[in-house]
């Protein structure tokens, strides 16, 4: 009946090295993942057998200090941020939000257990990594916390959209596109978001509005005032770059490899997303020559995966769904022509 509860237990023997542990839902892995970092020793694990109970918090992510910290409260605060970062990156890896309903902090002579009430959970259907191959992405998650290759904004928000559960391809497409769009709009430079500088465009806008008012005065005098006001608000959109153009600019600045991604397929996926958002469906007026909705889903997810790999500095093998489920390498290997 509570959203959050904190329980404290006395320990029989004092623990000189503080430890922090998250209990995770859904996470599956074969064997333990281990790593050493500036805050101590980390370990992550989960069952490797397939069970029907995804909602069980039977996985865990933990860190223990390598030596007694000079400031235990500061160590705890930093460790909480690190575990949260790793939890989010591993959520991206599994394509499923790894909820953590229980967090345990053990230090000195007390164990503090924080419990949250959370919704039920299901495993993701399009994982980026097989549960037998989490070692490399786990290492990249820790490394990117201490030495991020790119200063990225709203990374966690994009991951949450990417890993959000989707039961229909329409939802999967909207989730993947929203993750990508949020990442782009949060990190694009002001000069990249606009076609012309604001001051320069204001002159163009005033000129266009003047022409519009003149034309409306000749063609529809009774609608001139109301129509010109509404059109003036729409004129600001003329100076905003399209999503696909901003994608190209950010990919170039971050050096995100888009080899093998056809620009026409990106445009088609964007149009498919717009149909779903505005009309609630894709196939109503789709032509026989149009790509299947699943194809659009795989393209957008692939682009989002490459952006996220770049910002955390991951290199190595992963699962790609473009053209069918298969192992791929990031960065992609470009075969020279001729």
mmCIF file of C-alpha atoms in Angstrom:
data_model
loop_
_atom_site.group_PDB
_atom_site.id
_atom_site.type_symbol
_atom_site.label_atom_id
_atom_site.label_comp_id
_atom_site.label_asym_id
_atom_site.label_seq_id
_atom_site.Cartn_x
_atom_site.Cartn_y
_atom_site.Cartn_z
ATOM 1 C CA UNK A 1 0.000 0.000 0.000
ATOM 2 C CA UNK A 2 3.045 2.277 0.016
ATOM 3 C CA UNK A 3 5.005 3.745 -2.875
ATOM 4 C CA UNK A 4 8.271 3.422 -0.965
ATOM 5 C CA UNK A 5 9.450 1.758 2.204
ATOM 6 C CA UNK A 6 12.781 1.851 4.059
ATOM 7 C CA UNK A 7 13.719 -1.023 6.357
ATOM 8 C CA UNK A 8 16.771 -1.091 8.619
ATOM 9 C CA UNK A 9 18.322 -4.209 10.122
ATOM 10 C CA UNK A 10 21.197 -4.505 12.619
ATOM 11 C CA UNK A 11 24.083 -6.725 11.542
ATOM 12 C CA UNK A 12 25.643 -9.336 13.781
ATOM 13 C CA UNK A 13 29.124 -8.347 12.659
ATOM 14 C CA UNK A 14 30.320 -4.954 11.329
ATOM 15 C CA UNK A 15 31.024 -4.661 7.608
ATOM 16 C CA UNK A 16 34.169 -2.517 7.067
ATOM 17 C CA UNK A 17 33.679 -2.171 3.288
ATOM 18 C CA UNK A 18 30.311 -0.623 2.334
ATOM 19 C CA UNK A 19 28.291 -2.282 -0.420
ATOM 20 C CA UNK A 20 25.326 -1.265 -2.532
ATOM 21 C CA UNK A 21 23.088 -3.727 -4.362
ATOM 22 C CA UNK A 22 20.146 -3.366 -6.757
ATOM 23 C CA UNK A 23 17.690 -6.205 -7.166
ATOM 24 C CA UNK A 24 16.692 -6.306 -10.837
ATOM 25 C CA UNK A 25 13.707 -7.610 -12.746
ATOM 26 C CA UNK A 26 13.926 -9.376 -16.153
ATOM 27 C CA UNK A 27 17.732 -9.402 -16.427
ATOM 28 C CA UNK A 28 19.093 -12.731 -17.685
ATOM 29 C CA UNK A 29 22.757 -13.629 -17.974
ATOM 30 C CA UNK A 30 25.011 -16.684 -18.129
ATOM 31 C CA UNK A 31 27.439 -16.426 -15.238
ATOM 32 C CA UNK A 32 28.482 -13.288 -13.386
ATOM 33 C CA UNK A 33 29.758 -10.073 -14.939
ATOM 34 C CA UNK A 34 32.716 -8.580 -13.063
ATOM 35 C CA UNK A 35 34.626 -5.304 -13.252
ATOM 36 C CA UNK A 36 36.969 -3.159 -11.192
ATOM 37 C CA UNK A 37 36.454 0.605 -11.148
ATOM 38 C CA UNK A 38 37.423 3.687 -9.159
ATOM 39 C CA UNK A 39 34.607 3.094 -6.666
ATOM 40 C CA UNK A 40 35.325 -0.572 -6.068
ATOM 41 C CA UNK A 41 34.414 -3.983 -7.433
ATOM 42 C CA UNK A 42 31.214 -4.394 -9.472
ATOM 43 C CA UNK A 43 29.254 -7.512 -10.247
ATOM 44 C CA UNK A 44 26.050 -8.177 -12.183
ATOM 45 C CA UNK A 45 24.120 -11.395 -12.538
ATOM 46 C CA UNK A 46 20.769 -12.917 -13.339
ATOM 47 C CA UNK A 47 19.271 -16.335 -14.041
ATOM 48 C CA UNK A 48 20.117 -17.878 -17.409
ATOM 49 C CA UNK A 49 17.121 -20.188 -17.581
ATOM 50 C CA UNK A 50 13.880 -19.095 -19.213
ATOM 51 C CA UNK A 51 11.155 -18.651 -16.632
ATOM 52 C CA UNK A 52 7.552 -17.553 -16.824
ATOM 53 C CA UNK A 53 8.032 -15.105 -13.971
ATOM 54 C CA UNK A 54 9.614 -11.998 -15.495
ATOM 55 C CA UNK A 55 8.385 -9.953 -12.554
ATOM 56 C CA UNK A 56 10.664 -11.683 -10.043
ATOM 57 C CA UNK A 57 13.543 -9.510 -8.840
ATOM 58 C CA UNK A 58 16.014 -12.376 -9.157
ATOM 59 C CA UNK A 59 18.804 -10.440 -10.897
ATOM 60 C CA UNK A 60 21.179 -8.067 -9.184
ATOM 61 C CA UNK A 61 23.786 -5.379 -9.696
ATOM 62 C CA UNK A 62 26.197 -4.639 -6.876
ATOM 63 C CA UNK A 63 29.298 -2.661 -5.971
ATOM 64 C CA UNK A 64 31.544 -2.897 -2.911
ATOM 65 C CA UNK A 65 34.297 -0.487 -1.967
ATOM 66 C CA UNK A 66 37.836 -1.855 -2.376
ATOM 67 C CA UNK A 67 38.930 -0.062 0.810
ATOM 68 C CA UNK A 68 37.135 1.886 3.547
ATOM 69 C CA UNK A 69 36.097 5.242 1.985
ATOM 70 C CA UNK A 70 37.051 8.460 3.737
ATOM 71 C CA UNK A 71 33.465 9.691 3.321
ATOM 72 C CA UNK A 72 30.914 6.866 3.301
ATOM 73 C CA UNK A 73 27.973 9.119 2.365
ATOM 74 C CA UNK A 74 29.843 10.504 -0.636
ATOM 75 C CA UNK A 75 30.849 6.995 -1.728
ATOM 76 C CA UNK A 76 27.219 5.909 -1.504
ATOM 77 C CA UNK A 77 25.972 8.873 -3.544
ATOM 78 C CA UNK A 78 28.514 8.263 -6.312
ATOM 79 C CA UNK A 79 27.888 4.523 -6.285
ATOM 80 C CA UNK A 80 24.150 5.062 -6.619
ATOM 81 C CA UNK A 81 24.747 7.205 -9.712
ATOM 82 C CA UNK A 82 27.072 4.582 -11.168
ATOM 83 C CA UNK A 83 24.641 1.708 -10.611
ATOM 84 C CA UNK A 84 21.812 3.750 -12.095
ATOM 85 C CA UNK A 85 23.928 4.509 -15.160
ATOM 86 C CA UNK A 86 24.818 0.858 -15.642
ATOM 87 C CA UNK A 87 21.201 -0.201 -15.087
ATOM 88 C CA UNK A 88 20.043 2.135 -17.868
ATOM 89 C CA UNK A 89 22.731 1.019 -20.318
ATOM 90 C CA UNK A 90 21.953 -2.625 -19.636
ATOM 91 C CA UNK A 91 18.266 -1.827 -20.148
ATOM 92 C CA UNK A 92 19.233 -0.627 -23.612
ATOM 93 C CA UNK A 93 21.253 -3.817 -24.144
ATOM 94 C CA UNK A 94 18.322 -6.047 -23.240
ATOM 95 C CA UNK A 95 15.700 -3.753 -24.839
ATOM 96 C CA UNK A 96 13.741 -3.938 -21.608
ATOM 97 C CA UNK A 97 13.567 -1.527 -18.691
ATOM 98 C CA UNK A 98 15.385 -3.313 -15.882
ATOM 99 C CA UNK A 99 13.307 -2.144 -12.962
ATOM 100 C CA UNK A 100 14.974 -2.177 -9.549
ATOM 101 C CA UNK A 101 12.298 -2.538 -6.844
ATOM 102 C CA UNK A 102 14.824 -3.213 -4.065
ATOM 103 C CA UNK A 103 18.104 -1.442 -3.237
ATOM 104 C CA UNK A 104 20.242 -2.595 -0.309
ATOM 105 C CA UNK A 105 22.982 -0.540 1.347
ATOM 106 C CA UNK A 106 25.222 -2.335 3.821
ATOM 107 C CA UNK A 107 27.756 -0.433 5.917
ATOM 108 C CA UNK A 108 29.108 -0.693 9.431
ATOM 109 C CA UNK A 109 26.602 -2.434 11.670
ATOM 110 C CA UNK A 110 23.423 -1.731 9.674
ATOM 111 C CA UNK A 111 21.702 -2.891 6.502
ATOM 112 C CA UNK A 112 19.300 -0.405 4.918
ATOM 113 C CA UNK A 113 16.789 -1.836 2.433
ATOM 114 C CA UNK A 114 14.710 0.515 0.250
ATOM 115 C CA UNK A 115 11.714 -1.006 -1.505
ATOM 116 C CA UNK A 116 9.574 0.605 -4.233
ATOM 117 C CA UNK A 117 6.146 -0.417 -5.451
ATOM 118 C CA UNK A 118 6.422 -1.001 -9.218
ATOM 119 C CA UNK A 119 4.302 -2.270 -12.073
ATOM 120 C CA UNK A 120 4.648 -5.779 -13.464
ATOM 121 C CA UNK A 121 7.224 -6.309 -16.181
ATOM 122 C CA UNK A 122 7.897 -8.386 -19.283
ATOM 123 C CA UNK A 123 11.078 -9.190 -21.189
ATOM 124 C CA UNK A 124 11.944 -7.275 -24.353
ATOM 125 C CA UNK A 125 11.367 -8.937 -27.726
ATOM 126 C CA UNK A 126 14.191 -7.237 -29.676
ATOM 127 C CA UNK A 127 17.330 -7.399 -27.487
ATOM 128 C CA UNK A 128 20.456 -5.692 -28.761
ATOM 129 C CA UNK A 129 22.628 -8.392 -27.131
ATOM 130 C CA UNK A 130 22.124 -12.081 -26.504
ATOM 131 C CA UNK A 131 22.010 -12.916 -22.801
ATOM 132 C CA UNK A 132 25.168 -15.007 -23.261
ATOM 133 C CA UNK A 133 27.142 -11.993 -24.547
ATOM 134 C CA UNK A 134 26.800 -9.140 -22.044
ATOM 135 C CA UNK A 135 30.462 -8.822 -21.080
ATOM 136 C CA UNK A 136 31.467 -6.150 -23.599
ATOM 137 C CA UNK A 137 28.432 -3.905 -23.141
ATOM 138 C CA UNK A 138 28.742 -4.209 -19.343
ATOM 139 C CA UNK A 139 32.355 -3.016 -19.559
ATOM 140 C CA UNK A 140 31.331 -0.173 -21.889
ATOM 141 C CA UNK A 141 28.568 0.885 -19.493
ATOM 142 C CA UNK A 142 31.034 1.284 -16.608
ATOM 143 C CA UNK A 143 33.687 2.909 -18.782
ATOM 144 C CA UNK A 144 31.218 5.439 -20.193
ATOM 145 C CA UNK A 145 30.262 6.580 -16.692
ATOM 146 C CA UNK A 146 33.799 7.561 -15.751
ATOM 147 C CA UNK A 147 35.028 8.589 -19.229
ATOM 148 C CA UNK A 148 32.093 9.378 -21.518
ATOM 149 C CA UNK A 149 33.327 9.784 -25.111
ATOM 150 C CA UNK A 150 30.542 12.298 -25.808
ATOM 151 C CA UNK A 151 28.855 14.759 -23.474
ATOM 152 C CA UNK A 152 25.291 13.691 -24.216
ATOM 153 C CA UNK A 153 22.094 15.204 -22.845
ATOM 154 C CA UNK A 154 18.967 13.212 -21.911
ATOM 155 C CA UNK A 155 20.598 9.854 -22.589
ATOM 156 C CA UNK A 156 18.472 8.073 -20.005
ATOM 157 C CA UNK A 157 15.255 9.510 -21.421
ATOM 158 C CA UNK A 158 16.112 8.195 -24.878
ATOM 159 C CA UNK A 159 16.959 4.754 -23.458
ATOM 160 C CA UNK A 160 13.648 4.574 -21.617
ATOM 161 C CA UNK A 161 11.750 5.192 -24.855
ATOM 162 C CA UNK A 162 13.928 2.686 -26.711
ATOM 163 C CA UNK A 163 13.425 -0.034 -24.085
ATOM 164 C CA UNK A 164 9.740 0.662 -23.488
ATOM 165 C CA UNK A 165 7.517 -2.365 -23.952
ATOM 166 C CA UNK A 166 5.621 -2.479 -27.239
ATOM 167 C CA UNK A 167 3.060 -5.109 -28.173
ATOM 168 C CA UNK A 168 2.382 -3.857 -31.719
ATOM 169 C CA UNK A 169 4.751 -2.745 -34.457
ATOM 170 C CA UNK A 170 3.033 0.645 -34.515
ATOM 171 C CA UNK A 171 4.013 1.153 -30.875
ATOM 172 C CA UNK A 172 7.538 -0.165 -31.456
ATOM 173 C CA UNK A 173 8.017 2.288 -34.318
ATOM 174 C CA UNK A 174 6.735 5.250 -32.315
ATOM 175 C CA UNK A 175 8.898 4.317 -29.300
ATOM 176 C CA UNK A 176 12.075 3.923 -31.365
ATOM 177 C CA UNK A 177 11.477 7.129 -33.316
ATOM 178 C CA UNK A 178 10.718 9.064 -30.127
ATOM 179 C CA UNK A 179 13.962 7.808 -28.559
ATOM 180 C CA UNK A 180 15.929 8.890 -31.629
ATOM 181 C CA UNK A 181 14.124 12.211 -32.001
ATOM 182 C CA UNK A 182 14.605 13.101 -28.339
ATOM 183 C CA UNK A 183 18.308 12.267 -28.511
ATOM 184 C CA UNK A 184 18.707 14.430 -31.617
ATOM 185 C CA UNK A 185 16.682 17.432 -30.443
ATOM 186 C CA UNK A 186 18.360 17.382 -27.004
ATOM 187 C CA UNK A 187 21.871 17.444 -28.450
ATOM 188 C CA UNK A 188 21.629 19.425 -31.678
ATOM 189 C CA UNK A 189 23.331 22.823 -31.623
ATOM 190 C CA UNK A 190 21.121 25.929 -31.981
ATOM 191 C CA UNK A 191 22.809 26.743 -35.287
ATOM 192 C CA UNK A 192 22.067 23.214 -36.553
ATOM 193 C CA UNK A 193 18.396 23.281 -35.589
ATOM 194 C CA UNK A 194 17.636 26.372 -37.705
ATOM 195 C CA UNK A 195 18.177 26.964 -41.411
ATOM 196 C CA UNK A 196 18.844 30.704 -41.007
ATOM 197 C CA UNK A 197 19.909 32.723 -37.952
ATOM 198 C CA UNK A 198 16.851 34.000 -36.093
ATOM 199 C CA UNK A 199 17.498 37.683 -36.832
ATOM 200 C CA UNK A 200 17.976 36.999 -40.521
ATOM 201 C CA UNK A 201 14.881 34.826 -40.749
ATOM 202 C CA UNK A 202 12.742 37.456 -39.017
ATOM 203 C CA UNK A 203 13.365 39.745 -41.980
ATOM 204 C CA UNK A 204 12.351 36.973 -44.368
ATOM 205 C CA UNK A 205 9.316 36.208 -42.241
ATOM 206 C CA UNK A 206 8.102 39.809 -42.263
ATOM 207 C CA UNK A 207 8.500 39.984 -46.030
ATOM 208 C CA UNK A 208 6.602 36.726 -46.521
ATOM 209 C CA UNK A 209 3.829 37.876 -44.189
ATOM 210 C CA UNK A 210 3.515 41.129 -46.096
ATOM 211 C CA UNK A 211 3.133 39.236 -49.384
ATOM 212 C CA UNK A 212 0.599 36.867 -47.799
ATOM 213 C CA UNK A 213 -1.512 39.758 -46.464
ATOM 214 C CA UNK A 214 -1.480 41.403 -49.880
ATOM 215 C CA UNK A 215 -2.590 38.221 -51.613
ATOM 216 C CA UNK A 216 -5.298 37.513 -49.039
ATOM 217 C CA UNK A 217 -6.566 41.063 -49.349
ATOM 218 C CA UNK A 218 -7.088 40.523 -53.078
ATOM 219 C CA UNK A 219 -8.387 36.944 -53.011
ATOM 220 C CA UNK A 220 -10.260 36.645 -49.699
ATOM 221 C CA UNK A 221 -10.687 40.017 -47.966
ATOM 222 C CA UNK A 222 -13.158 38.563 -45.434
ATOM 223 C CA UNK A 223 -10.541 35.999 -44.271
ATOM 224 C CA UNK A 224 -7.477 38.200 -44.479
ATOM 225 C CA UNK A 225 -7.074 39.081 -40.792
ATOM 226 C CA UNK A 226 -7.729 35.653 -39.254
ATOM 227 C CA UNK A 227 -5.826 33.736 -41.919
ATOM 228 C CA UNK A 228 -2.781 35.989 -41.783
ATOM 229 C CA UNK A 229 -2.528 35.583 -38.003
ATOM 230 C CA UNK A 230 -2.602 31.800 -38.245
ATOM 231 C CA UNK A 231 -0.203 31.697 -41.172
ATOM 232 C CA UNK A 232 2.196 33.984 -39.311
ATOM 233 C CA UNK A 233 2.464 31.371 -36.563
ATOM 234 C CA UNK A 234 3.147 28.666 -39.152
ATOM 235 C CA UNK A 235 5.882 30.703 -40.805
ATOM 236 C CA UNK A 236 8.236 29.986 -37.894
ATOM 237 C CA UNK A 237 8.225 26.307 -38.922
ATOM 238 C CA UNK A 238 9.822 27.223 -42.239
ATOM 239 C CA UNK A 239 13.096 27.983 -40.459
ATOM 240 C CA UNK A 240 13.284 24.687 -38.575
ATOM 241 C CA UNK A 241 15.341 21.907 -40.119
ATOM 242 C CA UNK A 242 13.681 18.575 -40.719
ATOM 243 C CA UNK A 243 14.325 15.677 -38.358
ATOM 244 C CA UNK A 244 16.248 13.763 -41.017
ATOM 245 C CA UNK A 245 18.487 16.738 -41.760
ATOM 246 C CA UNK A 246 19.213 17.201 -38.037
ATOM 247 C CA UNK A 247 19.958 13.481 -37.851
ATOM 248 C CA UNK A 248 22.539 13.855 -40.618
ATOM 249 C CA UNK A 249 24.170 16.868 -38.920
ATOM 250 C CA UNK A 250 24.396 15.234 -35.484
ATOM 251 C CA UNK A 251 25.635 11.956 -36.976
ATOM 252 C CA UNK A 252 28.388 13.870 -38.777
ATOM 253 C CA UNK A 253 29.415 15.762 -35.621
ATOM 254 C CA UNK A 254 29.386 12.669 -33.410
ATOM 255 C CA UNK A 255 30.828 10.489 -36.183
ATOM 256 C CA UNK A 256 27.971 7.998 -36.021
ATOM 257 C CA UNK A 257 28.465 5.485 -38.866
ATOM 258 C CA UNK A 258 25.327 5.144 -40.991
ATOM 259 C CA UNK A 259 26.824 2.776 -43.565
ATOM 260 C CA UNK A 260 24.197 0.511 -45.048
ATOM 261 C CA UNK A 261 21.311 2.794 -44.011
ATOM 262 C CA UNK A 262 19.489 3.967 -47.133
ATOM 263 C CA UNK A 263 18.299 7.602 -46.788
ATOM 264 C CA UNK A 264 15.121 6.615 -48.630
ATOM 265 C CA UNK A 265 14.381 3.964 -45.993
ATOM 266 C CA UNK A 266 14.806 6.565 -43.250
ATOM 267 C CA UNK A 267 12.392 8.881 -45.016
ATOM 268 C CA UNK A 268 9.893 6.056 -45.441
ATOM 269 C CA UNK A 269 10.128 5.130 -41.758
ATOM 270 C CA UNK A 270 9.600 8.767 -40.739
ATOM 271 C CA UNK A 271 6.489 8.975 -42.930
ATOM 272 C CA UNK A 272 5.212 5.694 -41.480
ATOM 273 C CA UNK A 273 5.642 7.054 -37.945
ATOM 274 C CA UNK A 274 3.752 10.221 -38.900
ATOM 275 C CA UNK A 275 0.853 8.143 -40.255
ATOM 276 C CA UNK A 276 0.659 6.144 -37.024
ATOM 277 C CA UNK A 277 0.802 9.254 -34.826
ATOM 278 C CA UNK A 278 -1.698 11.348 -36.787
ATOM 279 C CA UNK A 279 -4.089 8.675 -38.093
ATOM 280 C CA UNK A 280 -3.543 5.759 -35.742
ATOM 281 C CA UNK A 281 -2.615 3.291 -38.481
ATOM 282 C CA UNK A 282 -0.154 2.673 -41.291
ATOM 283 C CA UNK A 283 -1.720 0.210 -43.705
ATOM 284 C CA UNK A 284 -4.960 2.070 -44.450
ATOM 285 C CA UNK A 285 -3.525 3.920 -47.451
ATOM 286 C CA UNK A 286 -0.180 2.128 -47.816
ATOM 287 C CA UNK A 287 0.725 1.117 -51.359
ATOM 288 C CA UNK A 288 1.808 -2.396 -52.263
ATOM 289 C CA UNK A 289 5.234 -0.978 -53.086
ATOM 290 C CA UNK A 290 5.613 0.549 -49.601
ATOM 291 C CA UNK A 291 7.841 -1.257 -47.098
ATOM 292 C CA UNK A 292 6.304 -3.427 -44.415
ATOM 293 C CA UNK A 293 5.878 -1.749 -41.028
ATOM 294 C CA UNK A 294 8.344 -4.203 -39.456
ATOM 295 C CA UNK A 295 11.005 -2.990 -41.901
ATOM 296 C CA UNK A 296 10.463 0.581 -40.714
ATOM 297 C CA UNK A 297 10.764 -0.548 -37.090
ATOM 298 C CA UNK A 298 14.081 -2.315 -37.689
ATOM 299 C CA UNK A 299 15.591 0.627 -39.586
ATOM 300 C CA UNK A 300 14.794 3.208 -36.917
ATOM 301 C CA UNK A 301 15.912 0.928 -34.100
ATOM 302 C CA UNK A 302 19.168 0.240 -35.926
ATOM 303 C CA UNK A 303 19.884 3.969 -36.284
ATOM 304 C CA UNK A 304 19.045 4.545 -32.610
ATOM 305 C CA UNK A 305 21.348 1.663 -31.630
ATOM 306 C CA UNK A 306 24.242 3.174 -33.584
ATOM 307 C CA UNK A 307 23.754 6.574 -31.951
ATOM 308 C CA UNK A 308 23.664 5.008 -28.481
ATOM 309 C CA UNK A 309 26.712 2.846 -29.196
ATOM 310 C CA UNK A 310 28.610 5.958 -30.248
ATOM 311 C CA UNK A 311 27.786 8.004 -27.151
ATOM 312 C CA UNK A 312 28.887 5.214 -24.774
ATOM 313 C CA UNK A 313 31.925 4.246 -26.859
ATOM 314 C CA UNK A 314 30.902 0.651 -27.521
ATOM 315 C CA UNK A 315 32.665 -1.391 -30.192
ATOM 316 C CA UNK A 316 32.045 -5.046 -30.924
ATOM 317 C CA UNK A 317 29.353 -7.573 -31.747
ATOM 318 C CA UNK A 318 25.629 -7.011 -31.324
ATOM 319 C CA UNK A 319 22.289 -8.197 -32.736
ATOM 320 C CA UNK A 320 20.898 -6.352 -35.739
ATOM 321 C CA UNK A 321 17.350 -6.913 -36.968
ATOM 322 C CA UNK A 322 17.722 -5.122 -40.302
ATOM 323 C CA UNK A 323 17.112 -7.693 -43.020
ATOM 324 C CA UNK A 324 16.452 -10.348 -40.387
ATOM 325 C CA UNK A 325 17.923 -11.307 -37.005
ATOM 326 C CA UNK A 326 21.715 -11.630 -37.329
ATOM 327 C CA UNK A 327 24.996 -10.827 -35.610
ATOM 328 C CA UNK A 328 26.628 -7.559 -36.654
ATOM 329 C CA UNK A 329 29.752 -5.583 -35.772
ATOM 330 C CA UNK A 330 29.925 -1.965 -34.643
ATOM 331 C CA UNK A 331 31.377 0.119 -36.176
ATOM 332 C CA UNK A 332 30.210 -1.574 -39.391
ATOM 333 C CA UNK A 333 32.949 -2.885 -41.643
ATOM 334 C CA UNK A 334 32.829 -1.102 -44.984
ATOM 335 C CA UNK A 335 33.849 -3.274 -47.917
ATOM 336 C CA UNK A 336 35.810 -1.228 -50.477
ATOM 337 C CA UNK A 337 34.338 -1.113 -53.958
ATOM 338 C CA UNK A 338 36.460 -2.490 -56.830
#
